[in-house]
Amino acid sequence: MKEVKIKTRDLTLFYGAKMALNSISLDIPEKEVTAFIGPSGCGKSTFLRTLNRMNDLIPNVRITGEVLVDSLNIYDKQIDVVNLRKKVGMVFQKSNPFAKSIFENVAYGPRINGINHKARLEEIVESSLKKAFIWEEVKDRLQDSAMGLSGGQQQRMCIARTLAVEPEIILMDEPASALDPISTAKIEELIFELKKNYTIVIVTHNMQQAARVSDHTAFFYIGELVEFGKTKKIFTTPDKKHTEEYITGRFG
Amino acid sequence: MSRRNSITGGFFIGLTAFSAFLIIAAIIILLTVIIIGGKGTFSWEFLTTFPYDGMMKGGIFPAIYGTALLVLIMSVAAVPFGTITAIYLTEYAHEKSKLAQTIRFAVRTLATVPSIIFGLFGLGFFIKFVGGGMDTVFFGGQLKWAQPNILWASLTMALLTLPVVIVSVEEAIRTVPRELREASLALGATKWETIRRIVIPGSRSGIMTGTILAVSRGAGEVAPILFTGAAYYLATLPTSLSDQFMNLGYHIYIMATQSSNVDQTLPIQFATTMVLLLLTFTLNLTAVIIRARLRRKVK
């Protein structure tokens, strides 16, 4: 196994009085794809959002335990959440382009980081769009509104927008669940390409997708981490009966 | 359906239709009377010249100018202040915090205060207290700011229209989807950067609607400026914030009650009313159109 990039220890999360995550301890390896699977409401998206502190935005959330990114506890008081999110990027379930041009969408992150030099921005936008496999489709209409792109293109542009900030980790929350099969295939291909340089954590409802794209799989059930291991093993010879039942479609 | 049911049903359909008809009839009669009474006097010249002969003749240019200046200064005060308040309420304040609830209560209360009370408040607070204080401190007690002028009238009007701005902007801010805020934050933007780059641009049409509604309200109200700055007649246009001004609504009021010959000025009253109605109607229509487009965008 490669270096551990993210390590959680006894991570427990409450929404008000309701426990949504129960003492999750998990090691996510660097530059590989880790998939979170499990039925709706099992806590996999909630867990993903603890990794870049997106849950901070929700009132009444209480978190205990540790999340270590590169051995630093991100819930430590000294941690600057803004810097954390630059390092840990996120792609959402529903593509969420800003009502701006394609160029300005991708340039949003760099601009926030104080890059205003035009040539430098153009360079970043081009390389980010290329990395997200969408450059050829949009290079002649960078100034057009991003709202005019198809759903699949929007999602790849959102990935490019995340890449423009140069994160080390990319969290993906069911990135292809709203897309058609062809767009989904493109996203999966892209994930395969991206793992050379980035640590990827993906939440998915789609079992085949998890099997295709990931190196490691974690199975969640009602806020608990049931099983975590190599994807091949989880999908062929899982240790837990529960995991097997879910994977073979006997419940879920 | 039984016979009895169909009779009561028919009765209520008739009653509702009649009520609706009454409203339409009222508007038609109102407009017809005003247009018939005013159309002989309404002209380009009427809009662009000063009144003369004890205001028995001539146009209403200073009243139009004064009204425009009033709503302009009012907007400069009310729109930024209202927008900032709305941002605080929607983005920063906790929904259930005491402070936010107090502000909301204050905004609602402000919206229901009769406009004449604003006029009295403006007189007491802006003219006597603020103006009087300024005169004592900066002008050695000489009378300069402790009297009615366009600044105090505009600020009084701004207080009156503040709730309109706050409510419109709040509504617009709430239509900015959570997904966009999250996208921005996930890219490493701070909360303030997200508000400045995503939330405010996304609320532009709401800020616009609020401004227009406030302007239209401010252009039509007379009571708040009665004691705070409106003048009966001025031979010159206001050139400083400490000048008084003429105003369309106030002009109608004085023409109808204070003129030496009310019957003779009747056509001027009608024509001025036409101008005022046209102005507020156009403003409201624009606001409705922008708001409708905003709502469509949300769906």
Short mmCIF file of N, CA, C and O in Angstrom, two decimals, chain B residues 58-153:
data_model
loop_
_atom_site.label_atom_id
_atom_site.label_comp_id
_atom_site.label_asym_id
_atom_site.label_seq_id
_atom_site.Cartn_x
_atom_site.Cartn_y
_atom_site.Cartn_z
N GLY B 58 -48.37 77.94 -16.42
CA GLY B 58 -47.03 77.37 -16.56
C GLY B 58 -46.96 75.89 -16.23
O GLY B 58 -47.99 75.23 -16.07
N GLY B 59 -45.74 75.40 -16.14
CA GLY B 59 -45.54 73.96 -16.00
C GLY B 59 -45.17 73.53 -14.59
O GLY B 59 -45.35 74.27 -13.62
N ILE B 60 -44.66 72.31 -14.50
CA ILE B 60 -44.35 71.74 -13.19
C ILE B 60 -42.91 71.23 -13.15
O ILE B 60 -42.57 70.36 -12.35
N PHE B 61 -42.06 71.81 -14.00
CA PHE B 61 -40.69 71.30 -14.06
C PHE B 61 -40.00 71.22 -12.71
O PHE B 61 -39.40 70.19 -12.38
N PRO B 62 -40.06 72.27 -11.88
CA PRO B 62 -39.35 72.18 -10.59
C PRO B 62 -39.87 71.05 -9.71
O PRO B 62 -39.09 70.45 -8.94
N ALA B 63 -41.16 70.73 -9.82
CA ALA B 63 -41.71 69.64 -9.02
C ALA B 63 -41.19 68.29 -9.51
O ALA B 63 -40.88 67.40 -8.71
N ILE B 64 -41.06 68.14 -10.84
CA ILE B 64 -40.51 66.90 -11.39
C ILE B 64 -39.05 66.77 -10.98
O ILE B 64 -38.60 65.72 -10.49
N TYR B 65 -38.32 67.86 -11.14
CA TYR B 65 -36.90 67.87 -10.79
C TYR B 65 -36.70 67.54 -9.31
O TYR B 65 -35.88 66.70 -8.94
N GLY B 66 -37.50 68.18 -8.47
CA GLY B 66 -37.39 67.96 -7.03
C GLY B 66 -37.71 66.54 -6.65
O GLY B 66 -37.03 65.93 -5.81
N THR B 67 -38.73 65.97 -7.29
CA THR B 67 -39.10 64.59 -7.00
C THR B 67 -37.96 63.65 -7.40
O THR B 67 -37.61 62.72 -6.65
N ALA B 68 -37.39 63.89 -8.58
CA ALA B 68 -36.29 63.04 -9.07
C ALA B 68 -35.10 63.11 -8.11
O ALA B 68 -34.52 62.09 -7.74
N LEU B 69 -34.78 64.34 -7.71
CA LEU B 69 -33.64 64.52 -6.81
C LEU B 69 -33.91 63.84 -5.46
O LEU B 69 -33.02 63.19 -4.88
N LEU B 70 -35.14 63.98 -4.98
CA LEU B 70 -35.52 63.36 -3.71
C LEU B 70 -35.30 61.85 -3.76
O LEU B 70 -34.66 61.28 -2.88
N VAL B 71 -35.82 61.20 -4.81
CA VAL B 71 -35.72 59.74 -4.85
C VAL B 71 -34.28 59.30 -5.12
O VAL B 71 -33.86 58.23 -4.68
N LEU B 72 -33.52 60.15 -5.80
CA LEU B 72 -32.12 59.81 -6.04
C LEU B 72 -31.33 59.77 -4.73
O LEU B 72 -30.67 58.78 -4.40
N ILE B 73 -31.43 60.86 -3.96
CA ILE B 73 -30.70 60.91 -2.69
C ILE B 73 -31.21 59.83 -1.75
O ILE B 73 -30.45 59.15 -1.06
N MET B 74 -32.54 59.63 -1.78
CA MET B 74 -33.14 58.58 -0.96
C MET B 74 -32.54 57.22 -1.30
O MET B 74 -32.18 56.44 -0.42
N SER B 75 -32.41 56.92 -2.61
CA SER B 75 -31.87 55.63 -3.03
C SER B 75 -30.43 55.47 -2.61
O SER B 75 -30.01 54.38 -2.17
N VAL B 76 -29.66 56.53 -2.76
CA VAL B 76 -28.24 56.47 -2.37
C VAL B 76 -28.12 56.07 -0.89
O VAL B 76 -27.21 55.35 -0.49
N ALA B 77 -29.11 56.51 -0.10
CA ALA B 77 -29.07 56.16 1.32
C ALA B 77 -29.68 54.79 1.57
O ALA B 77 -29.11 53.97 2.29
N ALA B 78 -30.84 54.53 0.98
CA ALA B 78 -31.61 53.33 1.35
C ALA B 78 -31.08 52.05 0.72
O ALA B 78 -31.10 51.00 1.35
N VAL B 79 -30.61 52.11 -0.53
CA VAL B 79 -30.24 50.87 -1.22
C VAL B 79 -28.99 50.20 -0.62
O VAL B 79 -29.04 49.02 -0.27
N PRO B 80 -27.88 50.93 -0.46
CA PRO B 80 -26.72 50.24 0.15
C PRO B 80 -27.02 49.78 1.57
O PRO B 80 -26.70 48.65 1.95
N PHE B 81 -27.66 50.63 2.34
CA PHE B 81 -27.96 50.30 3.73
C PHE B 81 -28.89 49.09 3.80
O PHE B 81 -28.65 48.15 4.58
N GLY B 82 -29.93 49.09 2.97
CA GLY B 82 -30.88 47.99 2.95
C GLY B 82 -30.23 46.70 2.47
O GLY B 82 -30.47 45.62 3.02
N THR B 83 -29.37 46.80 1.45
CA THR B 83 -28.69 45.62 0.92
C THR B 83 -27.79 45.00 1.98
O THR B 83 -27.78 43.79 2.19
N ILE B 84 -27.04 45.85 2.66
CA ILE B 84 -26.13 45.35 3.69
C ILE B 84 -26.92 44.68 4.81
O ILE B 84 -26.55 43.60 5.29
N THR B 85 -28.03 45.29 5.20
CA THR B 85 -28.87 44.69 6.23
C THR B 85 -29.38 43.32 5.78
O THR B 85 -29.34 42.35 6.54
N ALA B 86 -29.84 43.25 4.52
CA ALA B 86 -30.36 41.99 4.00
C ALA B 86 -29.26 40.93 3.98
O ALA B 86 -29.50 39.76 4.31
N ILE B 87 -28.05 41.32 3.61
CA ILE B 87 -26.93 40.37 3.60
C ILE B 87 -26.66 39.88 5.01
O ILE B 87 -26.49 38.68 5.25
N TYR B 88 -26.68 40.80 5.96
CA TYR B 88 -26.46 40.38 7.35
C TYR B 88 -27.53 39.37 7.78
O TYR B 88 -27.21 38.31 8.32
N LEU B 89 -28.78 39.69 7.49
CA LEU B 89 -29.88 38.83 7.94
C LEU B 89 -29.82 37.44 7.31
O LEU B 89 -30.07 36.44 7.96
N THR B 90 -29.49 37.39 6.01
CA THR B 90 -29.53 36.09 5.33
C THR B 90 -28.23 35.31 5.48
O THR B 90 -28.25 34.08 5.53
N GLU B 91 -27.09 36.00 5.52
CA GLU B 91 -25.82 35.29 5.44
C GLU B 91 -25.12 35.12 6.79
O GLU B 91 -24.44 34.14 7.01
N TYR B 92 -25.24 36.11 7.63
CA TYR B 92 -24.43 36.08 8.84
C TYR B 92 -25.23 35.76 10.10
O TYR B 92 -24.78 35.00 10.94
N ALA B 93 -26.42 36.35 10.22
CA ALA B 93 -27.18 36.17 11.45
C ALA B 93 -27.74 34.76 11.52
O ALA B 93 -28.16 34.20 10.51
N HIS B 94 -27.73 34.18 12.68
CA HIS B 94 -28.41 32.91 12.86
C HIS B 94 -29.90 33.17 12.86
O HIS B 94 -30.37 34.11 13.49
N GLU B 95 -30.59 32.31 12.14
CA GLU B 95 -32.04 32.48 11.95
C GLU B 95 -32.75 32.77 13.28
O GLU B 95 -33.65 33.58 13.36
N LYS B 96 -32.30 32.09 14.33
CA LYS B 96 -33.03 32.20 15.59
C LYS B 96 -32.37 33.13 16.60
O LYS B 96 -32.81 33.21 17.73
N SER B 97 -31.31 33.82 16.19
CA SER B 97 -30.63 34.69 17.15
C SER B 97 -31.53 35.86 17.53
O SER B 97 -32.35 36.33 16.74
N LYS B 98 -31.35 36.33 18.74
CA LYS B 98 -32.16 37.43 19.27
C LYS B 98 -32.02 38.67 18.38
O LYS B 98 -32.99 39.33 18.05
N LEU B 99 -30.77 38.94 17.98
CA LEU B 99 -30.51 40.14 17.19
C LEU B 99 -31.25 40.10 15.85
O LEU B 99 -31.93 41.05 15.46
N ALA B 100 -31.15 38.96 15.16
CA ALA B 100 -31.79 38.84 13.86
C ALA B 100 -33.30 38.97 14.00
O ALA B 100 -33.97 39.64 13.21
N GLN B 101 -33.84 38.34 15.04
CA GLN B 101 -35.29 38.43 15.25
C GLN B 101 -35.71 39.85 15.55
O GLN B 101 -36.76 40.31 15.10
N THR B 102 -34.88 40.54 16.33
CA THR B 102 -35.19 41.93 16.65
C THR B 102 -35.17 42.79 15.38
O THR B 102 -36.06 43.62 15.17
N ILE B 103 -34.16 42.56 14.53
CA ILE B 103 -34.08 43.34 13.29
C ILE B 103 -35.30 43.07 12.42
O ILE B 103 -35.93 43.99 11.90
N ARG B 104 -35.65 41.79 12.27
CA ARG B 104 -36.82 41.46 11.46
C ARG B 104 -38.09 42.11 12.00
O ARG B 104 -38.92 42.63 11.25
N PHE B 105 -38.21 42.07 13.32
CA PHE B 105 -39.38 42.70 13.94
C PHE B 105 -39.39 44.20 13.63
O PHE B 105 -40.42 44.78 13.29
N ALA B 106 -38.21 44.81 13.72
CA ALA B 106 -38.10 46.24 13.47
C ALA B 106 -38.46 46.56 12.02
O ALA B 106 -39.17 47.54 11.74
N VAL B 107 -37.99 45.72 11.10
CA VAL B 107 -38.27 45.95 9.68
C VAL B 107 -39.78 45.86 9.43
O VAL B 107 -40.37 46.71 8.75
N ARG B 108 -40.40 44.82 10.00
CA ARG B 108 -41.85 44.65 9.82
C ARG B 108 -42.60 45.84 10.42
O ARG B 108 -43.57 46.34 9.83
N THR B 109 -42.17 46.27 11.58
CA THR B 109 -42.84 47.39 12.23
C THR B 109 -42.68 48.67 11.41
O THR B 109 -43.64 49.41 11.20
N LEU B 110 -41.48 48.88 10.94
CA LEU B 110 -41.18 50.05 10.13
C LEU B 110 -42.12 50.10 8.92
O LEU B 110 -42.58 51.18 8.51
N ALA B 111 -42.40 48.94 8.36
CA ALA B 111 -43.23 48.88 7.15
C ALA B 111 -44.68 49.23 7.44
O ALA B 111 -45.43 49.56 6.53
N THR B 112 -45.10 49.15 8.71
CA THR B 112 -46.51 49.40 9.00
C THR B 112 -46.74 50.77 9.65
O THR B 112 -47.87 51.15 9.90
N VAL B 113 -45.66 51.49 9.92
CA VAL B 113 -45.81 52.81 10.53
C VAL B 113 -46.44 53.77 9.52
O VAL B 113 -46.00 53.85 8.39
N PRO B 114 -47.51 54.50 9.90
CA PRO B 114 -48.14 55.45 8.98
C PRO B 114 -47.13 56.50 8.52
O PRO B 114 -46.29 56.95 9.32
N SER B 115 -47.24 56.90 7.26
CA SER B 115 -46.19 57.74 6.69
C SER B 115 -46.08 59.11 7.36
O SER B 115 -45.00 59.68 7.43
N ILE B 116 -47.20 59.60 7.90
CA ILE B 116 -47.13 60.91 8.55
C ILE B 116 -46.22 60.85 9.79
O ILE B 116 -45.58 61.83 10.16
N ILE B 117 -46.17 59.67 10.42
CA ILE B 117 -45.31 59.51 11.59
C ILE B 117 -43.84 59.65 11.17
O ILE B 117 -43.03 60.23 11.90
N PHE B 118 -43.52 59.14 9.99
CA PHE B 118 -42.15 59.33 9.48
C PHE B 118 -41.85 60.82 9.33
O PHE B 118 -40.77 61.28 9.64
N GLY B 119 -42.85 61.55 8.82
CA GLY B 119 -42.69 62.98 8.65
C GLY B 119 -42.36 63.65 9.97
O GLY B 119 -41.42 64.45 10.09
N LEU B 120 -43.14 63.29 11.00
CA LEU B 120 -42.91 63.88 12.32
C LEU B 120 -41.57 63.45 12.89
O LEU B 120 -40.84 64.23 13.49
N PHE B 121 -41.23 62.18 12.65
CA PHE B 121 -39.94 61.69 13.14
C PHE B 121 -38.81 62.45 12.46
O PHE B 121 -37.84 62.87 13.12
N GLY B 122 -38.93 62.65 11.14
CA GLY B 122 -37.91 63.39 10.39
C GLY B 122 -37.73 64.80 10.96
O GLY B 122 -36.62 65.27 11.14
N LEU B 123 -38.85 65.42 11.27
CA LEU B 123 -38.81 66.77 11.84
C LEU B 123 -38.10 66.76 13.19
O LEU B 123 -37.20 67.56 13.45
N GLY B 124 -38.50 65.83 14.03
CA GLY B 124 -37.93 65.77 15.37
C GLY B 124 -36.49 65.32 15.38
O GLY B 124 -35.64 65.92 16.03
N PHE B 125 -36.21 64.24 14.62
CA PHE B 125 -34.87 63.65 14.67
C PHE B 125 -33.88 64.38 13.76
O PHE B 125 -32.88 64.93 14.23
N PHE B 126 -34.17 64.40 12.46
CA PHE B 126 -33.19 64.96 11.53
C PHE B 126 -33.06 66.49 11.68
O PHE B 126 -31.96 67.02 11.79
N ILE B 127 -34.22 67.18 11.67
CA ILE B 127 -34.13 68.64 11.67
C ILE B 127 -33.75 69.19 13.04
O ILE B 127 -32.75 69.88 13.19
N LYS B 128 -34.55 68.83 14.06
CA LYS B 128 -34.30 69.40 15.39
C LYS B 128 -33.03 68.83 16.02
O LYS B 128 -32.18 69.56 16.49
N PHE B 129 -32.94 67.50 16.00
CA PHE B 129 -31.84 66.88 16.74
C PHE B 129 -30.52 66.92 15.96
O PHE B 129 -29.55 67.55 16.37
N VAL B 130 -30.50 66.27 14.78
CA VAL B 130 -29.24 66.20 14.01
C VAL B 130 -28.88 67.59 13.46
O VAL B 130 -27.77 68.10 13.67
N GLY B 131 -29.85 68.21 12.78
CA GLY B 131 -29.60 69.53 12.18
C GLY B 131 -29.26 70.55 13.25
O GLY B 131 -28.30 71.31 13.12
N GLY B 132 -30.06 70.55 14.33
CA GLY B 132 -29.81 71.49 15.42
C GLY B 132 -28.43 71.29 16.02
O GLY B 132 -27.70 72.24 16.28
N GLY B 133 -28.07 70.01 16.18
CA GLY B 133 -26.76 69.67 16.72
C GLY B 133 -25.65 70.18 15.81
O GLY B 133 -24.66 70.77 16.26
N MET B 134 -25.82 69.96 14.51
CA MET B 134 -24.81 70.40 13.54
C MET B 134 -24.65 71.93 13.59
O MET B 134 -23.53 72.45 13.56
N ASP B 135 -25.78 72.62 13.67
CA ASP B 135 -25.71 74.08 13.72
C ASP B 135 -24.98 74.56 14.97
O ASP B 135 -24.17 75.49 14.91
N THR B 136 -25.28 73.95 16.09
CA THR B 136 -24.64 74.36 17.34
C THR B 136 -23.13 74.10 17.28
O THR B 136 -22.33 74.95 17.63
N VAL B 137 -22.78 72.89 16.81
CA VAL B 137 -21.37 72.49 16.84
C VAL B 137 -20.54 73.18 15.76
O VAL B 137 -19.46 73.69 16.02
N PHE B 138 -21.07 73.22 14.52
CA PHE B 138 -20.25 73.70 13.40
C PHE B 138 -20.52 75.15 12.99
O PHE B 138 -19.70 75.77 12.35
N PHE B 139 -21.72 75.66 13.29
CA PHE B 139 -22.05 76.99 12.77
C PHE B 139 -22.33 78.00 13.89
O PHE B 139 -22.99 79.02 13.66
N GLY B 140 -21.89 77.69 15.08
CA GLY B 140 -22.04 78.61 16.20
C GLY B 140 -23.48 79.02 16.45
O GLY B 140 -23.76 80.17 16.81
N GLY B 141 -24.40 78.10 16.25
CA GLY B 141 -25.79 78.38 16.55
C GLY B 141 -26.55 79.07 15.43
O GLY B 141 -27.76 79.30 15.52
N GLN B 142 -25.85 79.38 14.35
CA GLN B 142 -26.52 80.01 13.21
C GLN B 142 -27.42 78.99 12.52
O GLN B 142 -27.07 77.81 12.41
N LEU B 143 -28.57 79.41 12.05
CA LEU B 143 -29.54 78.49 11.46
C LEU B 143 -29.10 78.09 10.04
O LEU B 143 -29.02 78.92 9.15
N LYS B 144 -28.75 76.81 9.89
CA LYS B 144 -28.31 76.33 8.57
C LYS B 144 -28.96 74.98 8.26
O LYS B 144 -29.64 74.81 7.26
N TRP B 145 -28.75 74.01 9.16
CA TRP B 145 -29.26 72.65 8.92
C TRP B 145 -30.52 72.35 9.73
O TRP B 145 -31.19 71.36 9.45
N ALA B 146 -30.83 73.16 10.74
CA ALA B 146 -32.00 72.88 11.58
C ALA B 146 -33.27 73.40 10.94
O ALA B 146 -34.11 74.01 11.59
N GLN B 147 -33.38 73.20 9.66
CA GLN B 147 -34.62 73.59 8.97
C GLN B 147 -34.86 72.61 7.83
O GLN B 147 -33.96 71.89 7.42
N PRO B 148 -36.10 72.58 7.31
CA PRO B 148 -36.42 71.61 6.26
C PRO B 148 -35.50 71.78 5.04
O PRO B 148 -35.22 72.89 4.64
N ASN B 149 -35.04 70.66 4.50
CA ASN B 149 -34.28 70.70 3.25
C ASN B 149 -34.36 69.35 2.57
O ASN B 149 -34.90 68.39 3.11
N ILE B 150 -33.76 69.28 1.38
CA ILE B 150 -33.91 68.04 0.59
C ILE B 150 -33.16 66.86 1.21
O ILE B 150 -33.57 65.71 1.07
N LEU B 151 -32.08 67.13 1.92
CA LEU B 151 -31.34 66.04 2.56
C LEU B 151 -32.19 65.36 3.62
O LEU B 151 -32.35 64.13 3.63
N TRP B 152 -32.76 66.17 4.53
CA TRP B 152 -33.57 65.58 5.60
C TRP B 152 -34.81 64.90 5.03
O TRP B 152 -35.20 63.82 5.50
N ALA B 153 -35.41 65.49 4.01
CA ALA B 153 -36.59 64.87 3.39
C ALA B 153 -36.22 63.53 2.77
O ALA B 153 -36.93 62.53 2.91
#
